[in-house]
mmCIF file with all atom_site columns, C-alpha atoms in Angstrom:
data_model
loop_
_atom_site.group_PDB
_atom_site.id
_atom_site.type_symbol
_atom_site.label_atom_id
_atom_site.label_alt_id
_atom_site.label_comp_id
_atom_site.label_asym_id
_atom_site.label_entity_id
_atom_site.label_seq_id
_atom_site.pdbx_PDB_ins_code
_atom_site.Cartn_x
_atom_site.Cartn_y
_atom_site.Cartn_z
_atom_site.occupancy
_atom_site.B_iso_or_equiv
_atom_site.pdbx_formal_charge
_atom_site.auth_seq_id
_atom_site.auth_comp_id
_atom_site.auth_asym_id
_atom_site.auth_atom_id
_atom_site.pdbx_PDB_model_num
ATOM 1   C CA . UNK A 1 1   ? 0.079   0.005  0.024  1.00 90.00 ? 88  UNK A CA 1
ATOM 2   C CA . UNK A 1 2   ? 1.002   3.604  -0.722 1.00 95.00 ? 89  UNK A CA 1
ATOM 3   C CA . UNK A 1 3   ? 0.561   6.452  1.728  1.00 96.00 ? 90  UNK A CA 1
ATOM 4   C CA . UNK A 1 4   ? 0.420   10.233 0.886  1.00 96.00 ? 91  UNK A CA 1
ATOM 5   C CA . UNK A 1 5   ? 0.495   12.548 3.617  1.00 97.00 ? 92  UNK A CA 1
ATOM 6   C CA . UNK A 1 6   ? -0.828  16.362 3.287  1.00 98.00 ? 93  UNK A CA 1
ATOM 7   C CA . UNK A 1 7   ? -2.213  18.961 5.406  1.00 98.00 ? 94  UNK A CA 1
ATOM 8   C CA . UNK A 1 8   ? 0.606   20.214 7.302  1.00 98.00 ? 95  UNK A CA 1
ATOM 9   C CA . UNK A 1 9   ? 1.643   24.014 7.223  1.00 98.00 ? 96  UNK A CA 1
ATOM 10  C CA . UNK A 1 10  ? 2.155   27.225 9.274  1.00 98.00 ? 97  UNK A CA 1
ATOM 11  C CA . UNK A 1 11  ? 0.023   28.109 12.083 1.00 98.00 ? 98  UNK A CA 1
ATOM 12  C CA . UNK A 1 12  ? -0.416  29.846 15.039 1.00 98.00 ? 99  UNK A CA 1
ATOM 13  C CA . UNK A 1 13  ? -0.607  28.273 18.866 1.00 98.00 ? 100 UNK A CA 1
ATOM 14  C CA . UNK A 1 14  ? -4.019  27.701 19.633 1.00 98.00 ? 101 UNK A CA 1
ATOM 15  C CA . UNK A 1 15  ? -5.217  27.119 15.820 1.00 98.00 ? 102 UNK A CA 1
ATOM 16  C CA . UNK A 1 16  ? -6.656  23.667 14.242 1.00 98.00 ? 103 UNK A CA 1
ATOM 17  C CA . UNK A 1 17  ? -5.187  21.669 11.300 1.00 98.00 ? 104 UNK A CA 1
ATOM 18  C CA . UNK A 1 18  ? -6.156  18.429 9.895  1.00 98.00 ? 105 UNK A CA 1
ATOM 19  C CA . UNK A 1 19  ? -4.204  16.116 8.274  1.00 98.00 ? 106 UNK A CA 1
ATOM 20  C CA . UNK A 1 20  ? -4.964  13.625 5.990  1.00 98.00 ? 107 UNK A CA 1
ATOM 21  C CA . UNK A 1 21  ? -3.469  10.332 4.814  1.00 97.00 ? 108 UNK A CA 1
ATOM 22  C CA . UNK A 1 22  ? -4.497  8.906  1.411  1.00 96.00 ? 109 UNK A CA 1
ATOM 23  C CA . UNK A 1 23  ? -3.782  5.162  0.729  1.00 94.00 ? 110 UNK A CA 1
ATOM 24  C CA . UNK A 1 24  ? -3.461  3.272  -2.463 1.00 91.00 ? 111 UNK A CA 1
ATOM 25  C CA . UNK A 1 25  ? -2.666  0.042  -3.699 1.00 86.00 ? 112 UNK A CA 1
ATOM 26  C CA . UNK A 1 26  ? -3.912  -2.378 -0.960 1.00 78.00 ? 113 UNK A CA 1
ATOM 27  C CA . UNK A 1 27  ? -6.947  -3.233 0.994  1.00 82.00 ? 114 UNK A CA 1
ATOM 28  C CA . UNK A 1 28  ? -6.784  -0.131 2.883  1.00 82.00 ? 115 UNK A CA 1
ATOM 29  C CA . UNK A 1 29  ? -9.986  -1.516 5.404  1.00 83.00 ? 116 UNK A CA 1
ATOM 30  C CA . UNK A 1 30  ? -7.659  -4.237 6.559  1.00 87.00 ? 117 UNK A CA 1
ATOM 31  C CA . UNK A 1 31  ? -4.751  -2.115 8.097  1.00 92.00 ? 118 UNK A CA 1
ATOM 32  C CA . UNK A 1 32  ? -4.206  -0.038 11.306 1.00 94.00 ? 119 UNK A CA 1
ATOM 33  C CA . UNK A 1 33  ? -2.667  3.079  10.594 1.00 96.00 ? 120 UNK A CA 1
ATOM 34  C CA . UNK A 1 34  ? -0.729  5.672  12.931 1.00 97.00 ? 121 UNK A CA 1
ATOM 35  C CA . UNK A 1 35  ? 0.561   9.003  12.806 1.00 98.00 ? 122 UNK A CA 1
ATOM 36  C CA . UNK A 1 36  ? 4.049   9.664  14.143 1.00 98.00 ? 123 UNK A CA 1
ATOM 37  C CA . UNK A 1 37  ? 5.801   12.872 14.341 1.00 98.00 ? 124 UNK A CA 1
ATOM 38  C CA . UNK A 1 38  ? 9.604   14.020 14.631 1.00 98.00 ? 125 UNK A CA 1
ATOM 39  C CA . UNK A 1 39  ? 10.512  16.945 15.273 1.00 96.00 ? 126 UNK A CA 1
ATOM 40  C CA . UNK A 1 40  ? 14.206  18.723 14.567 1.00 92.00 ? 127 UNK A CA 1
ATOM 41  C CA . UNK A 1 41  ? 16.811  16.899 16.069 1.00 94.00 ? 128 UNK A CA 1
ATOM 42  C CA . UNK A 1 42  ? 14.481  14.217 18.183 1.00 96.00 ? 129 UNK A CA 1
ATOM 43  C CA . UNK A 1 43  ? 13.380  11.044 17.736 1.00 96.00 ? 130 UNK A CA 1
ATOM 44  C CA . UNK A 1 44  ? 10.397  9.943  15.756 1.00 97.00 ? 131 UNK A CA 1
ATOM 45  C CA . UNK A 1 45  ? 7.221   9.714  18.040 1.00 97.00 ? 132 UNK A CA 1
ATOM 46  C CA . UNK A 1 46  ? 4.026   8.067  18.389 1.00 98.00 ? 133 UNK A CA 1
ATOM 47  C CA . UNK A 1 47  ? 0.989   10.528 17.907 1.00 98.00 ? 134 UNK A CA 1
ATOM 48  C CA . UNK A 1 48  ? -1.950  8.773  17.184 1.00 98.00 ? 135 UNK A CA 1
ATOM 49  C CA . UNK A 1 49  ? -3.201  5.390  15.891 1.00 97.00 ? 136 UNK A CA 1
ATOM 50  C CA . UNK A 1 50  ? -6.320  3.674  14.691 1.00 96.00 ? 137 UNK A CA 1
ATOM 51  C CA . UNK A 1 51  ? -7.365  -0.102 14.095 1.00 92.00 ? 138 UNK A CA 1
ATOM 52  C CA . UNK A 1 52  ? -8.720  -0.848 10.716 1.00 84.00 ? 139 UNK A CA 1
ATOM 53  C CA . UNK A 1 53  ? -12.739 -0.913 11.972 1.00 80.00 ? 140 UNK A CA 1
ATOM 54  C CA . UNK A 1 54  ? -12.509 2.508  14.102 1.00 76.00 ? 141 UNK A CA 1
ATOM 55  C CA . UNK A 1 55  ? -13.366 0.973  17.177 1.00 82.00 ? 142 UNK A CA 1
ATOM 56  C CA . UNK A 1 56  ? -9.846  1.015  18.746 1.00 92.00 ? 143 UNK A CA 1
ATOM 57  C CA . UNK A 1 57  ? -7.767  4.480  19.007 1.00 95.00 ? 144 UNK A CA 1
ATOM 58  C CA . UNK A 1 58  ? -4.963  4.808  20.577 1.00 96.00 ? 145 UNK A CA 1
ATOM 59  C CA . UNK A 1 59  ? -3.415  8.401  21.532 1.00 98.00 ? 146 UNK A CA 1
ATOM 60  C CA . UNK A 1 60  ? -0.123  9.613  22.950 1.00 98.00 ? 147 UNK A CA 1
ATOM 61  C CA . UNK A 1 61  ? -0.526  11.448 26.282 1.00 98.00 ? 148 UNK A CA 1
ATOM 62  C CA . UNK A 1 62  ? 1.252   14.686 24.880 1.00 97.00 ? 149 UNK A CA 1
ATOM 63  C CA . UNK A 1 63  ? -1.993  14.893 22.149 1.00 98.00 ? 150 UNK A CA 1
ATOM 64  C CA . UNK A 1 64  ? -4.742  12.973 24.241 1.00 98.00 ? 151 UNK A CA 1
ATOM 65  C CA . UNK A 1 65  ? -7.944  15.456 24.219 1.00 98.00 ? 152 UNK A CA 1
ATOM 66  C CA . UNK A 1 66  ? -6.337  17.741 21.723 1.00 98.00 ? 153 UNK A CA 1
ATOM 67  C CA . UNK A 1 67  ? -5.590  15.575 18.715 1.00 98.00 ? 154 UNK A CA 1
ATOM 68  C CA . UNK A 1 68  ? -8.715  13.195 16.998 1.00 98.00 ? 155 UNK A CA 1
ATOM 69  C CA . UNK A 1 69  ? -7.705  10.001 14.627 1.00 97.00 ? 156 UNK A CA 1
ATOM 70  C CA . UNK A 1 70  ? -10.647 9.091  12.406 1.00 96.00 ? 157 UNK A CA 1
ATOM 71  C CA . UNK A 1 71  ? -10.853 6.789  9.142  1.00 94.00 ? 158 UNK A CA 1
ATOM 72  C CA . UNK A 1 72  ? -12.981 7.149  5.921  1.00 93.00 ? 159 UNK A CA 1
ATOM 73  C CA . UNK A 1 73  ? -12.754 3.414  4.391  1.00 90.00 ? 160 UNK A CA 1
ATOM 74  C CA . UNK A 1 74  ? -14.312 3.895  1.612  1.00 91.00 ? 161 UNK A CA 1
ATOM 75  C CA . UNK A 1 75  ? -12.226 6.854  0.589  1.00 93.00 ? 162 UNK A CA 1
ATOM 76  C CA . UNK A 1 76  ? -9.121  5.082  1.507  1.00 93.00 ? 163 UNK A CA 1
ATOM 77  C CA . UNK A 1 77  ? -8.160  7.968  3.920  1.00 95.00 ? 164 UNK A CA 1
ATOM 78  C CA . UNK A 1 78  ? -7.172  8.403  7.830  1.00 96.00 ? 165 UNK A CA 1
ATOM 79  C CA . UNK A 1 79  ? -7.657  12.050 9.110  1.00 97.00 ? 166 UNK A CA 1
ATOM 80  C CA . UNK A 1 80  ? -5.569  13.608 12.190 1.00 98.00 ? 167 UNK A CA 1
ATOM 81  C CA . UNK A 1 81  ? -7.553  16.401 13.362 1.00 98.00 ? 168 UNK A CA 1
ATOM 82  C CA . UNK A 1 82  ? -5.426  18.750 15.470 1.00 98.00 ? 169 UNK A CA 1
ATOM 83  C CA . UNK A 1 83  ? -7.104  21.337 17.957 1.00 98.00 ? 170 UNK A CA 1
ATOM 84  C CA . UNK A 1 84  ? -5.162  23.909 20.402 1.00 98.00 ? 171 UNK A CA 1
ATOM 85  C CA . UNK A 1 85  ? -1.818  23.208 18.624 1.00 98.00 ? 172 UNK A CA 1
ATOM 86  C CA . UNK A 1 86  ? 1.443   24.092 20.900 1.00 98.00 ? 173 UNK A CA 1
ATOM 87  C CA . UNK A 1 87  ? 4.670   25.330 19.495 1.00 97.00 ? 174 UNK A CA 1
ATOM 88  C CA . UNK A 1 88  ? 6.129   21.957 20.832 1.00 97.00 ? 175 UNK A CA 1
ATOM 89  C CA . UNK A 1 89  ? 3.842   19.996 18.401 1.00 98.00 ? 176 UNK A CA 1
ATOM 90  C CA . UNK A 1 90  ? 6.023   21.271 15.327 1.00 98.00 ? 177 UNK A CA 1
ATOM 91  C CA . UNK A 1 91  ? 7.395   18.314 13.709 1.00 98.00 ? 178 UNK A CA 1
ATOM 92  C CA . UNK A 1 92  ? 7.223   16.337 10.831 1.00 98.00 ? 179 UNK A CA 1
ATOM 93  C CA . UNK A 1 93  ? 3.821   14.203 10.789 1.00 98.00 ? 180 UNK A CA 1
ATOM 94  C CA . UNK A 1 94  ? 4.116   11.007 9.178  1.00 98.00 ? 181 UNK A CA 1
ATOM 95  C CA . UNK A 1 95  ? 1.334   8.286  8.335  1.00 98.00 ? 182 UNK A CA 1
ATOM 96  C CA . UNK A 1 96  ? 2.197   4.585  8.748  1.00 97.00 ? 183 UNK A CA 1
ATOM 97  C CA . UNK A 1 97  ? -0.031  1.181  7.802  1.00 96.00 ? 184 UNK A CA 1
ATOM 98  C CA . UNK A 1 98  ? 0.102   -2.204 8.440  1.00 93.00 ? 185 UNK A CA 1
ATOM 99  C CA . UNK A 1 99  ? -1.866  -5.504 9.210  1.00 92.00 ? 186 UNK A CA 1
ATOM 100 C CA . UNK A 1 100 ? -2.412  -7.301 11.980 1.00 87.00 ? 187 UNK A CA 1
ATOM 101 C CA . UNK A 1 101 ? -1.047  -4.960 14.308 1.00 90.00 ? 188 UNK A CA 1
ATOM 102 C CA . UNK A 1 102 ? -1.950  -5.991 18.007 1.00 90.00 ? 189 UNK A CA 1
ATOM 103 C CA . UNK A 1 103 ? -3.092  -3.390 20.133 1.00 89.00 ? 190 UNK A CA 1
ATOM 104 C CA . UNK A 1 104 ? -0.089  -3.376 22.417 1.00 90.00 ? 191 UNK A CA 1
ATOM 105 C CA . UNK A 1 105 ? 2.028   -2.594 19.408 1.00 94.00 ? 192 UNK A CA 1
ATOM 106 C CA . UNK A 1 106 ? 0.065   0.411  17.868 1.00 94.00 ? 193 UNK A CA 1
ATOM 107 C CA . UNK A 1 107 ? 2.500   3.183  19.322 1.00 95.00 ? 194 UNK A CA 1
ATOM 108 C CA . UNK A 1 108 ? 5.557   1.181  18.008 1.00 96.00 ? 195 UNK A CA 1
ATOM 109 C CA . UNK A 1 109 ? 7.127   2.775  15.184 1.00 95.00 ? 196 UNK A CA 1
ATOM 110 C CA . UNK A 1 110 ? 8.640   -0.687 13.957 1.00 95.00 ? 197 UNK A CA 1
ATOM 111 C CA . UNK A 1 111 ? 5.153   -2.315 13.958 1.00 95.00 ? 198 UNK A CA 1
ATOM 112 C CA . UNK A 1 112 ? 4.524   -0.455 10.759 1.00 96.00 ? 199 UNK A CA 1
ATOM 113 C CA . UNK A 1 113 ? 5.965   -0.909 7.363  1.00 95.00 ? 200 UNK A CA 1
ATOM 114 C CA . UNK A 1 114 ? 4.361   1.385  5.260  1.00 96.00 ? 201 UNK A CA 1
ATOM 115 C CA . UNK A 1 115 ? 5.219   5.081  5.241  1.00 97.00 ? 202 UNK A CA 1
ATOM 116 C CA . UNK A 1 116 ? 3.836   7.862  3.707  1.00 95.00 ? 203 UNK A CA 1
ATOM 117 C CA . UNK A 1 117 ? 6.150   10.640 2.980  1.00 94.00 ? 204 UNK A CA 1
ATOM 118 C CA . UNK A 1 118 ? 5.853   13.497 5.767  1.00 95.00 ? 205 UNK A CA 1
ATOM 119 C CA . UNK A 1 119 ? 4.038   16.762 5.726  1.00 98.00 ? 206 UNK A CA 1
ATOM 120 C CA . UNK A 1 120 ? 5.723   19.496 8.048  1.00 98.00 ? 207 UNK A CA 1
ATOM 121 C CA . UNK A 1 121 ? 3.227   21.492 10.517 1.00 98.00 ? 208 UNK A CA 1
ATOM 122 C CA . UNK A 1 122 ? 4.974   24.393 12.182 1.00 98.00 ? 209 UNK A CA 1
ATOM 123 C CA . UNK A 1 123 ? 3.261   26.198 15.329 1.00 98.00 ? 210 UNK A CA 1
ATOM 124 C CA . UNK A 1 124 ? 4.360   29.440 16.078 1.00 98.00 ? 211 UNK A CA 1
ATOM 125 C CA . UNK A 1 125 ? 3.794   31.085 19.220 1.00 94.00 ? 212 UNK A CA 1
#
């Protein structure tokens, strides 16, 4: 499956932004999808993930209550709605997907084999 992330850009603190991850080339509804981010000079970190059937979502503590992950399998897309953005949310955001990821592994970047190119989110204070 091929993934394409989009929707990043420069925003002010407190603003909202919605990232999209478009998938092609596979049976997308079978895949769990995660959003990861990497700030300059830092390790890639988990942000949010969603199971194939949307019944299970997982969030990093740093984004819980502000970010919402959702998916539209009919459109082969996953979204990350980001509200109340903070300067520390500045990062390149990547979407990733794979099948058969168990719940305890959804936060692990090495659980995902398929990655899109990143989209940059810059939050200024």
